[in-house]
GROMACS .gro file of C-alpha atoms in nm:
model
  443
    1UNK     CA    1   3.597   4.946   8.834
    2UNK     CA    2   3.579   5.173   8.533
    3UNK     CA    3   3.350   5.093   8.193
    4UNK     CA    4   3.695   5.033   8.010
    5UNK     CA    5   3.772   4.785   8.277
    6UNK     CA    6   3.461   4.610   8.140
    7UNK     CA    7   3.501   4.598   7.800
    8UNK     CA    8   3.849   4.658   7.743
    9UNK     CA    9   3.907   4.841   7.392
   10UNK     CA   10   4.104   4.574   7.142
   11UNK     CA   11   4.454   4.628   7.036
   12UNK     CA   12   4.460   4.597   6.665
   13UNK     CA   13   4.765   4.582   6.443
   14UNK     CA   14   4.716   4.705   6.063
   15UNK     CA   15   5.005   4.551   5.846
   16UNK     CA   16   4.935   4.697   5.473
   17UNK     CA   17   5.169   4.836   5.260
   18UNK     CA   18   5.122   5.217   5.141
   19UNK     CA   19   4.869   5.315   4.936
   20UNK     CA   20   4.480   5.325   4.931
   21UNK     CA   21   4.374   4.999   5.117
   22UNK     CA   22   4.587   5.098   5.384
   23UNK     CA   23   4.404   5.421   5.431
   24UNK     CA   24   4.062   5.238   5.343
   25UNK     CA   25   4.169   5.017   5.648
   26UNK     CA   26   4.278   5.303   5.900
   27UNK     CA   27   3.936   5.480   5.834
   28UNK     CA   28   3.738   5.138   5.933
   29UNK     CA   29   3.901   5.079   6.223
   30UNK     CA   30   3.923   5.431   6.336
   31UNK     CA   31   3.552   5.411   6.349
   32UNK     CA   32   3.539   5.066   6.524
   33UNK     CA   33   3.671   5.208   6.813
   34UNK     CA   34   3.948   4.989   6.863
   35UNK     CA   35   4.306   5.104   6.976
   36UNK     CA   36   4.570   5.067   6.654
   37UNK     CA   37   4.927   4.973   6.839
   38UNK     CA   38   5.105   4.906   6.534
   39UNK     CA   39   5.063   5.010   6.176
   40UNK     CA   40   5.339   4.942   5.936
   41UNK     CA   41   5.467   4.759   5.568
   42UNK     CA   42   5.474   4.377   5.625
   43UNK     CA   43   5.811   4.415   5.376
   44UNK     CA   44   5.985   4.632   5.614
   45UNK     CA   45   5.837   4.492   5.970
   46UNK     CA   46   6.075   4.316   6.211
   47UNK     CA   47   5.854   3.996   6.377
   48UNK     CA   48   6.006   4.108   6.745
   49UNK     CA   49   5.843   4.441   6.637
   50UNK     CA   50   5.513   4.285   6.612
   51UNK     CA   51   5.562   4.079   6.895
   52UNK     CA   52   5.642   4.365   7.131
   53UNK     CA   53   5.342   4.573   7.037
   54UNK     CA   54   5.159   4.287   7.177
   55UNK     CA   55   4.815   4.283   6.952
   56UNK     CA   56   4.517   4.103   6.996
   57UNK     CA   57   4.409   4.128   6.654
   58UNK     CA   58   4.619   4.167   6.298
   59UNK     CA   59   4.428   4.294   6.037
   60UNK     CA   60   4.610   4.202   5.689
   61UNK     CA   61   4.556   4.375   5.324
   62UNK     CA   62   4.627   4.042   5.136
   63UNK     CA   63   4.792   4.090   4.827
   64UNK     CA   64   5.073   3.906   4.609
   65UNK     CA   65   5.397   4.133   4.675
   66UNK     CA   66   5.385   4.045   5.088
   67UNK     CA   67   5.316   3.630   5.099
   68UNK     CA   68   5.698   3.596   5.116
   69UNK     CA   69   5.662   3.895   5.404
   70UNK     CA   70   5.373   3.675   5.574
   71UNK     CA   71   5.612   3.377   5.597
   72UNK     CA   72   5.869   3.547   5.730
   73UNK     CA   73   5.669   3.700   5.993
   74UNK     CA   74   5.503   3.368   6.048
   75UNK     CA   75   5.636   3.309   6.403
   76UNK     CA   76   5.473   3.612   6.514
   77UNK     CA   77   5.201   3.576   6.357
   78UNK     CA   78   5.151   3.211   6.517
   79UNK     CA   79   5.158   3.333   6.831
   80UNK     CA   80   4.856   3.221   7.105
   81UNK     CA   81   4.552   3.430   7.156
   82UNK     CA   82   4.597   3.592   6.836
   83UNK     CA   83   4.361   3.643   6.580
   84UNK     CA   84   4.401   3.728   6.211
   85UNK     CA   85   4.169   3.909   5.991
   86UNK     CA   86   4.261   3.916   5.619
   87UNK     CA   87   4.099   4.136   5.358
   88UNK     CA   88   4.207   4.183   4.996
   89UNK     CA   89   4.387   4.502   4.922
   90UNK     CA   90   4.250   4.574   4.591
   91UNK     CA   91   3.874   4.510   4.688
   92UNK     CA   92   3.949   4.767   5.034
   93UNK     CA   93   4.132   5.007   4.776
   94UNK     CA   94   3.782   5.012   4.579
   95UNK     CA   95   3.562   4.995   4.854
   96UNK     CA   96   3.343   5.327   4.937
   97UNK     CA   97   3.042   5.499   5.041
   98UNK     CA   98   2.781   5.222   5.168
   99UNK     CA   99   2.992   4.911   5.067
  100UNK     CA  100   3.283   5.096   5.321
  101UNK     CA  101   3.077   5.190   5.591
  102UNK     CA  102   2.905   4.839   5.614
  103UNK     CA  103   3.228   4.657   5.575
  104UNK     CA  104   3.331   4.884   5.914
  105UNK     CA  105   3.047   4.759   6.037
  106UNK     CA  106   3.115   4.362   6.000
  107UNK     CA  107   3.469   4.439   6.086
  108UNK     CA  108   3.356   4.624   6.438
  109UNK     CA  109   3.129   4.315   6.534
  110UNK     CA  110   3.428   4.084   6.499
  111UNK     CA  111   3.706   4.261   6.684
  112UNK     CA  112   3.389   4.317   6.948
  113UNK     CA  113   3.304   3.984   6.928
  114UNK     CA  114   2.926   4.088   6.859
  115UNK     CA  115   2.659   4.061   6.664
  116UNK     CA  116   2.538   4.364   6.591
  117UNK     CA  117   2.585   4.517   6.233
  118UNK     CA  118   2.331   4.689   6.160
  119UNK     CA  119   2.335   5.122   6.074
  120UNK     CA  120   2.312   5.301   6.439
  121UNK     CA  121   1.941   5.364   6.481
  122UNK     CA  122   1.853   5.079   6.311
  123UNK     CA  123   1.615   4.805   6.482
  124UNK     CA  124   1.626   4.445   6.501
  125UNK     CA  125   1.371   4.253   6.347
  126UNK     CA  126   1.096   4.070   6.586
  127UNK     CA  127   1.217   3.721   6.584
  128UNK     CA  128   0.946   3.493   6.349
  129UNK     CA  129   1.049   3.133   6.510
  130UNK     CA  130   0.836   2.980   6.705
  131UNK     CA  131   0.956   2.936   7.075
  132UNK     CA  132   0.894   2.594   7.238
  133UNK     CA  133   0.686   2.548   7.532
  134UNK     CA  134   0.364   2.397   7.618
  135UNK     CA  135   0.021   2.654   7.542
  136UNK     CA  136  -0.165   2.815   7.793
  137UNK     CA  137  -0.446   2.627   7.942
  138UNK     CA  138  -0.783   2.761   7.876
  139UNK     CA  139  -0.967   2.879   8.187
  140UNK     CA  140  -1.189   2.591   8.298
  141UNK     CA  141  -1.553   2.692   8.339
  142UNK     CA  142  -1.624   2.699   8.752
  143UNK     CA  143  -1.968   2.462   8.758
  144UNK     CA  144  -2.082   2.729   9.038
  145UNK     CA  145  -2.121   2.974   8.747
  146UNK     CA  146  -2.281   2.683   8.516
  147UNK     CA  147  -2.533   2.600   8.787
  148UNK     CA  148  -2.809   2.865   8.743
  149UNK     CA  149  -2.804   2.805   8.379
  150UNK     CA  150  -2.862   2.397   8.422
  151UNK     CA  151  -3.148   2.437   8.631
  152UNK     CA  152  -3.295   2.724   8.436
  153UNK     CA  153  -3.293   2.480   8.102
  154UNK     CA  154  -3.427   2.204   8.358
  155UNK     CA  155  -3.722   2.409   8.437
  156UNK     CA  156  -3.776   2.499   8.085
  157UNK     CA  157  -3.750   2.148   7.940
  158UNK     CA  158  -4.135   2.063   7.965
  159UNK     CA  159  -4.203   2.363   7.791
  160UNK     CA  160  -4.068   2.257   7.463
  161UNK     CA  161  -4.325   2.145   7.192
  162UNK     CA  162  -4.286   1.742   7.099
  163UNK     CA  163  -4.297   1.648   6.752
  164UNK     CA  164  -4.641   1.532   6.685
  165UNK     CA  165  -4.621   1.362   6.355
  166UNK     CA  166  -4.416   1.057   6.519
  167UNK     CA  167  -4.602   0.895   6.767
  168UNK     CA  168  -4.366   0.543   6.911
  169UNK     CA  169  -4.541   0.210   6.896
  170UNK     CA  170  -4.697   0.105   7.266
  171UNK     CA  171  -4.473  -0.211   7.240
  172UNK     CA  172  -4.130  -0.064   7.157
  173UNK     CA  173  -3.923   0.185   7.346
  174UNK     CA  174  -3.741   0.492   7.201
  175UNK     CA  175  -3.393   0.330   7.055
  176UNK     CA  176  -3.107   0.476   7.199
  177UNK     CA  177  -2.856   0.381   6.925
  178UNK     CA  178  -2.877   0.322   6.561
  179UNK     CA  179  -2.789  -0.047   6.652
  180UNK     CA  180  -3.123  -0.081   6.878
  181UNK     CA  181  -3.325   0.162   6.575
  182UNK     CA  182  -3.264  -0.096   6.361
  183UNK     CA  183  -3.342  -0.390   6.515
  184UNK     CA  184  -3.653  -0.221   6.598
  185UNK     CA  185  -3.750  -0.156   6.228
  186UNK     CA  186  -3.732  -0.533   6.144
  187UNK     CA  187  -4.080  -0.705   6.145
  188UNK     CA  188  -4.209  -0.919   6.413
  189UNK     CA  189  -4.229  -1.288   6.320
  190UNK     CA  190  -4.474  -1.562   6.484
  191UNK     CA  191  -4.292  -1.855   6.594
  192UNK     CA  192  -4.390  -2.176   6.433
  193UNK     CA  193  -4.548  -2.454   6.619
  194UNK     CA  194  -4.354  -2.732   6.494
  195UNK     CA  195  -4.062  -2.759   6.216
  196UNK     CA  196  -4.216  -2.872   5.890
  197UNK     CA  197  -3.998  -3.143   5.848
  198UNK     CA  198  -3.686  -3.303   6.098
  199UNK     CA  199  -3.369  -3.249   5.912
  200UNK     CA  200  -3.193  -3.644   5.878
  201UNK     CA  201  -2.956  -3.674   6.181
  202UNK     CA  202  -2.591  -3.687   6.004
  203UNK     CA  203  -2.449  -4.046   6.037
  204UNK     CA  204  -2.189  -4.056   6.320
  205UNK     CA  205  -1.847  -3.992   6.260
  206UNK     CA  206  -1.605  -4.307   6.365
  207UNK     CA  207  -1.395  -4.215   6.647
  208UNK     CA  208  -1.062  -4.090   6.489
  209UNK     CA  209  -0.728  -4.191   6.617
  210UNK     CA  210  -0.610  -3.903   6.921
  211UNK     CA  211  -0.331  -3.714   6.712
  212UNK     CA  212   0.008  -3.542   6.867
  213UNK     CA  213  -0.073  -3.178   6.929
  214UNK     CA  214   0.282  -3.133   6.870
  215UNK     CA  215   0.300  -3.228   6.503
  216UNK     CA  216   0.142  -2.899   6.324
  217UNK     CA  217   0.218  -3.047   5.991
  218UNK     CA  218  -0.119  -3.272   6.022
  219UNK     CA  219  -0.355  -2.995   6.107
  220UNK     CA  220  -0.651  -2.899   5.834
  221UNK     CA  221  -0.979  -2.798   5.765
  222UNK     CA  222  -1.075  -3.009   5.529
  223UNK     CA  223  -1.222  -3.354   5.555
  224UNK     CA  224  -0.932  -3.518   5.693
  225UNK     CA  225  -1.026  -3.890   5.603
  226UNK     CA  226  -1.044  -3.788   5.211
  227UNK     CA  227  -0.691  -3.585   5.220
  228UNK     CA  228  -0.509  -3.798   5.492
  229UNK     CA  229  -0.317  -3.980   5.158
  230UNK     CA  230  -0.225  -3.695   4.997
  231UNK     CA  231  -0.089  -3.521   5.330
  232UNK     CA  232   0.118  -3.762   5.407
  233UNK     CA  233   0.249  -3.811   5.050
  234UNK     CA  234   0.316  -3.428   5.073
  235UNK     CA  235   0.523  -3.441   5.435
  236UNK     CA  236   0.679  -3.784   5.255
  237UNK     CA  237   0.868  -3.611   4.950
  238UNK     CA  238   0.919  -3.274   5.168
  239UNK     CA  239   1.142  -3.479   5.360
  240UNK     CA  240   1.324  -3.643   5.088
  241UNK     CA  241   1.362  -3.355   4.860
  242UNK     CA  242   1.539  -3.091   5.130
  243UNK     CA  243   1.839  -3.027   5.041
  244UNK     CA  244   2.219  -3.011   5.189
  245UNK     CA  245   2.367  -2.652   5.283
  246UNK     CA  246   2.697  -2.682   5.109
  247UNK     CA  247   2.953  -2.501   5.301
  248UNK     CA  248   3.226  -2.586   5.090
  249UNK     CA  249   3.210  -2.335   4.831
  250UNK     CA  250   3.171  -1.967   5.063
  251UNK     CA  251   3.387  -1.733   4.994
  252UNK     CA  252   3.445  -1.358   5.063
  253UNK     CA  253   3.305  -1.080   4.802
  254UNK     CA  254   3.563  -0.785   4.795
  255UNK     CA  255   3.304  -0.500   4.897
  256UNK     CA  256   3.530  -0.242   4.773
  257UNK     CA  257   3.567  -0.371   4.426
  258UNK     CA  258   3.191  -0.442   4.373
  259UNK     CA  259   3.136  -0.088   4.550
  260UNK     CA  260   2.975   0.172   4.262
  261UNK     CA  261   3.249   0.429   4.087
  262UNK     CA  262   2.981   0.709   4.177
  263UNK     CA  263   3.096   0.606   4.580
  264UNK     CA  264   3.450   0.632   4.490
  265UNK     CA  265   3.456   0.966   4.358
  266UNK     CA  266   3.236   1.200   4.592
  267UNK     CA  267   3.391   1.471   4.721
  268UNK     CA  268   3.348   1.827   4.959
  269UNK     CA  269   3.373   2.128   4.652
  270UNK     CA  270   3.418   2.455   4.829
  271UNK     CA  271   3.433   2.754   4.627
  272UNK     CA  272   3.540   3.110   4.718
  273UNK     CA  273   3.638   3.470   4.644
  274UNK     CA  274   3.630   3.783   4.781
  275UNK     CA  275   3.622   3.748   5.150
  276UNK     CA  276   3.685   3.370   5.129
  277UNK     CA  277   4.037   3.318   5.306
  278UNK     CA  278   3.849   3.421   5.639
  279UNK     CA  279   3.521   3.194   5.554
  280UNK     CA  280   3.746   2.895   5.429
  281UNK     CA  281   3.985   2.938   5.762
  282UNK     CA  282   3.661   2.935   5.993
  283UNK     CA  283   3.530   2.572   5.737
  284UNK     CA  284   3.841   2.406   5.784
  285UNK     CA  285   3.974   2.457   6.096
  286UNK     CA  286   3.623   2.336   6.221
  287UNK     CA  287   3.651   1.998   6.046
  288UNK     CA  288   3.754   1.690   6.224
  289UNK     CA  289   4.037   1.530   6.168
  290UNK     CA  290   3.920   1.253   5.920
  291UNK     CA  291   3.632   1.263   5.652
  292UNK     CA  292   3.544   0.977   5.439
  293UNK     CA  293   3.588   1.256   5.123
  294UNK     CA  294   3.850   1.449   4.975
  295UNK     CA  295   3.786   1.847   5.031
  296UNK     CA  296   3.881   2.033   4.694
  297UNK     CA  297   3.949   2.395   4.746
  298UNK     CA  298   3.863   2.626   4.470
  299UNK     CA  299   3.919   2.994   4.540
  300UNK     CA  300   4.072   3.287   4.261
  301UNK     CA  301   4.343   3.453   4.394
  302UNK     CA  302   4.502   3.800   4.230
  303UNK     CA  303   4.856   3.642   4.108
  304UNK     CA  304   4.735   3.274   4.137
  305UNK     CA  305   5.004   3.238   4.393
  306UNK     CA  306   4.827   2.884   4.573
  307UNK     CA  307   5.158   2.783   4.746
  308UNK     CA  308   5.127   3.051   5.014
  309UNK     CA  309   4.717   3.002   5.042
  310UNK     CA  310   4.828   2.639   5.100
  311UNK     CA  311   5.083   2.695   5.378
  312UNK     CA  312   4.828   2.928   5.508
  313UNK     CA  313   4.515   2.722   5.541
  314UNK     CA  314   4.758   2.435   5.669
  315UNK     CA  315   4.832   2.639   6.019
  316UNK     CA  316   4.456   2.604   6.096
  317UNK     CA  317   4.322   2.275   5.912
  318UNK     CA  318   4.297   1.934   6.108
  319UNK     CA  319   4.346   1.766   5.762
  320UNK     CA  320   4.600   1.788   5.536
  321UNK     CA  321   4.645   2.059   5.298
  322UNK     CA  322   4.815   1.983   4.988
  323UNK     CA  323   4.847   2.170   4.627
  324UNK     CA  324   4.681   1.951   4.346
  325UNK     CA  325   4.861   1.833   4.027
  326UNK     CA  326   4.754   1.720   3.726
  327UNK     CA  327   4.745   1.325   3.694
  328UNK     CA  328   4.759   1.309   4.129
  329UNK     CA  329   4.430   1.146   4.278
  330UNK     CA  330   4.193   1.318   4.537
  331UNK     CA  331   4.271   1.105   4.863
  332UNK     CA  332   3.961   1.131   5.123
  333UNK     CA  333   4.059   1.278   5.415
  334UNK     CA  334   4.289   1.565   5.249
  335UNK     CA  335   4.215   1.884   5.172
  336UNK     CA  336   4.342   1.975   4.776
  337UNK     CA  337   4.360   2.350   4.643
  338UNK     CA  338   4.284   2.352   4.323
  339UNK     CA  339   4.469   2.641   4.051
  340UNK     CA  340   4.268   2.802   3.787
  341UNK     CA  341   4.377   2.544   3.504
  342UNK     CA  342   4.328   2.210   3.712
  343UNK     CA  343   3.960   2.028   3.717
  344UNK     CA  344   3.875   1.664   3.776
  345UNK     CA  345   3.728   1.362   3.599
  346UNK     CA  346   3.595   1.048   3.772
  347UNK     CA  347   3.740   0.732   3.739
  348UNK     CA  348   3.675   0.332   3.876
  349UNK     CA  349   3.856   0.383   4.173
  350UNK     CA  350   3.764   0.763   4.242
  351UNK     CA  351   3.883   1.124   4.144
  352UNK     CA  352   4.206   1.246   3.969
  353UNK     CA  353   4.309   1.578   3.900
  354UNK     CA  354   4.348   1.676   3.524
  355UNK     CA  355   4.452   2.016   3.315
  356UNK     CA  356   4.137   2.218   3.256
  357UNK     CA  357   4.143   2.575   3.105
  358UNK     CA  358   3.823   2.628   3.214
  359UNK     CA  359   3.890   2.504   3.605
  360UNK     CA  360   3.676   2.316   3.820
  361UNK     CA  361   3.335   2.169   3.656
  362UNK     CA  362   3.093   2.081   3.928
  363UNK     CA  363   2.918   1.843   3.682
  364UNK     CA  364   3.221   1.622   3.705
  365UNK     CA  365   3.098   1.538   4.086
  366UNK     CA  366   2.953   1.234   4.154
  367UNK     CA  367   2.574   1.410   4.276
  368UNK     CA  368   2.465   1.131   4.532
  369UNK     CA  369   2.802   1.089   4.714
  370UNK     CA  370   2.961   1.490   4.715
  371UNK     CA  371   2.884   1.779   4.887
  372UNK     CA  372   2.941   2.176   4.811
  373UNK     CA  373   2.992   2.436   4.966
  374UNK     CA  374   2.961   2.791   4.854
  375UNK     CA  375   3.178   3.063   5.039
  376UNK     CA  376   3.173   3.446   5.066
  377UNK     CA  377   3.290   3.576   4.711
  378UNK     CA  378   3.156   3.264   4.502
  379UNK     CA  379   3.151   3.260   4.137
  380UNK     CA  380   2.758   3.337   4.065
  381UNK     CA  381   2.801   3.125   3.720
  382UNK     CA  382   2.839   2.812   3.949
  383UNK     CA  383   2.489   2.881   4.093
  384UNK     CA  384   2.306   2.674   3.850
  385UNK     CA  385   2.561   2.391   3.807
  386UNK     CA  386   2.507   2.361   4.197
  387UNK     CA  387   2.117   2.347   4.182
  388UNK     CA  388   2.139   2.105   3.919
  389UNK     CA  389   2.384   1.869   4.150
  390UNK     CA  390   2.118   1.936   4.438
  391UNK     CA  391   1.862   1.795   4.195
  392UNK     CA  392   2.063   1.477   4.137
  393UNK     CA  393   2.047   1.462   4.515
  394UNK     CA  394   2.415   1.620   4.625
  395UNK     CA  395   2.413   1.799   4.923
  396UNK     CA  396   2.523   2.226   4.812
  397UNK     CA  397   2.528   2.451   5.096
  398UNK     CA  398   2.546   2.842   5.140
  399UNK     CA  399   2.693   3.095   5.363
  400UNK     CA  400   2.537   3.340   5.561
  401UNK     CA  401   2.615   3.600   5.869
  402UNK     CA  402   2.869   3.886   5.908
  403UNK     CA  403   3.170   3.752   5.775
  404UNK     CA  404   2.959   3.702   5.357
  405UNK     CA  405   3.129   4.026   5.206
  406UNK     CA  406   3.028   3.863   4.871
  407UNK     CA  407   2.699   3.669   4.912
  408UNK     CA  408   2.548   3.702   4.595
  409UNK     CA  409   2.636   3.351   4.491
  410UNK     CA  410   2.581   3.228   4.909
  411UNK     CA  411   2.236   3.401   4.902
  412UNK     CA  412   2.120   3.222   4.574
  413UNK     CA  413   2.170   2.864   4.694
  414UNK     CA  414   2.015   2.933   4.987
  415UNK     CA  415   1.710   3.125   4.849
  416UNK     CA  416   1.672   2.785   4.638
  417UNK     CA  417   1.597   2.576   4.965
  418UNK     CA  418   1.971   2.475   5.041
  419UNK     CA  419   2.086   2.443   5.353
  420UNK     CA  420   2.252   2.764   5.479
  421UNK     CA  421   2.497   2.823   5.772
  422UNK     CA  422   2.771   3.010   5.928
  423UNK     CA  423   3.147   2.841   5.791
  424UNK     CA  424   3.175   2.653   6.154
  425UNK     CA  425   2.773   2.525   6.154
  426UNK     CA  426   2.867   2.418   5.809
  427UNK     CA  427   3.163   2.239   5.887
  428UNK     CA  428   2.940   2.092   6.208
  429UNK     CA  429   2.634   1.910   5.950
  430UNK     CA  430   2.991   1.810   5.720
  431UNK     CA  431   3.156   1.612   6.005
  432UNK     CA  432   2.789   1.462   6.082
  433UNK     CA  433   2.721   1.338   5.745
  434UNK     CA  434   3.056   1.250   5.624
  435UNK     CA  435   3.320   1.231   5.908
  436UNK     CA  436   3.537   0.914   6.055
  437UNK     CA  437   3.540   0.827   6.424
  438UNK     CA  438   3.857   0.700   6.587
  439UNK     CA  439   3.834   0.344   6.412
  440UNK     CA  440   3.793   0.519   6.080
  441UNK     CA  441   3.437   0.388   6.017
  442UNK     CA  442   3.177   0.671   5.882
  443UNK     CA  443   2.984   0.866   6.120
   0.00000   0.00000   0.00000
């Protein structure tokens, strides 16, 4: 069996129209040693051409001009074992020097399906985490090797000078503990012959009646001939003044209804840019299949063309992927992409899309019942908008590992204490926190 035999070289497709990011994109995977069976213009490809070149892995320059190419090549692209790997064409057109050659880098580890990414020569870091496990057990001293010492203080012990300004009375004994000290400080006293004078015998107590250990209520500690009266006058009108349980006049409280607005309009925020269609793909199609929150999708896009991202992130999501309108309500359970111009406002009975020029305002989120999520490429003006939502106690994670082309905004959540993750751990501590099980009740 040969070394190729064991780790087969991937067949990679590059589908990018002419032009710079397709040459960006030839150079990376030239260097990723990977075999390229197909390169070609998504506008001109046939899908049976795709299909007989028989890929494991499609690497995609995502731009406007070829969505209505994607679609139409969408039965080949579908196809089982395949994988997809989209990058924007205009940030690979721009890419170069060290941005380029780490980019190749993160691109080799996933058609390898590694981990490693770092420069050739480079080490890894000694891991800092503590491992589990029990510590080693001291060596116990052998008493064979204690002996000689023992009986050498033993012999010694008459040697050592007494204190000679304390000298024990004849009739006491050395105290061993502070208790016994004590008692031995106290002074002596003679016992008296006689008592000076015979305290008056009380006058007997007439026999009282044998009472039912059963009845607690009479039980005191007082004088019970002076209070026997009031006691009973007590268990008297506590018997006469208990009242009824009316059962006439329950009814059922609609929880829903009396349920706070704040519940009613939480919701999963994820935002997204450059390298986000991968990192959102990995999120949602990790998901389950019902969440007790609507996810709203925020992510620029060159053209603002949100139809095709839809239809895209639909193929791979559990949930269901919809475009959101202006006026339509965020249902839990869907996912909703917003455009550039739509944002939300809470209402009583939870969240509904509205026009916004500005997009999206995280300060519209209800803080104790949302979550965000901040993706490869995220806007770094909706860092502090985020840590102020944390403060109010919402839950804002960041991403992290090979697939964060853009992590400035990622890295600055998580360097503020928020939880950070890989897109499918993410989507794991989502389902915990806010996912249905099969009778639709909350995790």
């Amino acid at each position: 069996m040969s070394v190729s035999d064991l780790d087969p070289v991937p067949a990679v497709a590059l589908l990018a129209r002419p032009g710079a990011a397709r040459e960006r994109l030839r150079e990376a995977l030239a260097h990723a040693d990977v075999q390229i069976v197909l390169e070609d213009d998504p506008m001109t490809l046939e899908p049976q051409a795709l299909h007989d070149a028989r890929p494991q892995f499609v690497v995609i320059a995502l731009e406007a001009a070829i969505e209505d190419a994607l679609e139409r090549l969408e039965p080949a692209l579908s196809a089982p074992g395949l994988t997809l790997v989209f990058d924007e064409a205009e940030l690979a057109a721009r890419r170069d020097g060290w941005e380029a050659q780490r980019w190749g880098r993160h691109l080799a580890a996933k058609l390898h399906g590694h981990q490693q990414v770092l420069p050739p020569g480079a080490e890894d870091e000694p891991a800092l985490q503590l491992e589990p496990g029990l510590p080693s057990t001291p060596p116990v001293p052998k008493e064979t090797a204690l002996q000689p010492h023992l009986e050498q203080a033993r012999s010694w012990a008459d040697d050592v000078p007494a204190d000679g300004l304390y000298s024990p009375p004849a009739h006491l004994h050395e105290p061993i503990a502070l208790e016994q000290a004590l008692a031995a400080l106290q002074p002596v006293l003679p016992e008296t012959a006689a008592p000076v004078q015979a305290a008056p015998e009380p006058p007997p107590v007439p026999a009282a009646a044998p009472s039912v250990f059963t009845d607690h209520t009479a039980w005191s500690l007082v004088d019970e001939a002076s209070d026997a009266p009031a006691v009973a006058s007590a268990a008297t009108s506590t018997e006469s003044a208990e009242p009824a349980f009316d059962t006439g006049h329950l009814s059922l409280v609609d929880l829903d209804a009396a349920a706070p607005a704040g519940s009613r309009s939480g919701a999963l925020l994820v935002l997204a840019g450059i390298g986000g269609p991968d990192a959102l793909r990995r999120l949602l199609a990790a998901l389950p299949s019902g969440l007790a929150v609507p996810v709203l999708v925020h992510m620029r896009l060159d053209g603002g063309r949100y139809g095709n991202l839809v239809k895209q992130m639909a193929r791979v999501s559990p949930l269901p992927v919809q475009l959101a309108e202006a006026g339509q309500r965020a249902t839990a359970g869907e996912v909703h992409v917003l455009a550039d111009d739509i944002g939300v406002h809470a209402a009583a009975d939870g969240l509904y899309f509205q026009s916004e020029a500005q997009g999206i305002s995280i300060a519209a989120l209800s803080a104790e019942h949302s979550a965000l999520v901040l993706l490869s490429g995220a806007d770094l003006a909706h860092v502090g908008p985020a840590l102020d939502l944390a403060a109010a106690g919402a839950w804002v994670a960041g991403q992290v590992g090979e697939g964060c082309y853009d992590p400035a905004a990622a890295t600055a959540v998580v360097a503020a204490g928020m939880v950070a993750g890989e897109p499918q751990e993410l989507a794991q501590v989502i389902a915990a926190r806010w996912g249905l099980d099969d009778d639709g009740d909350a995790a």
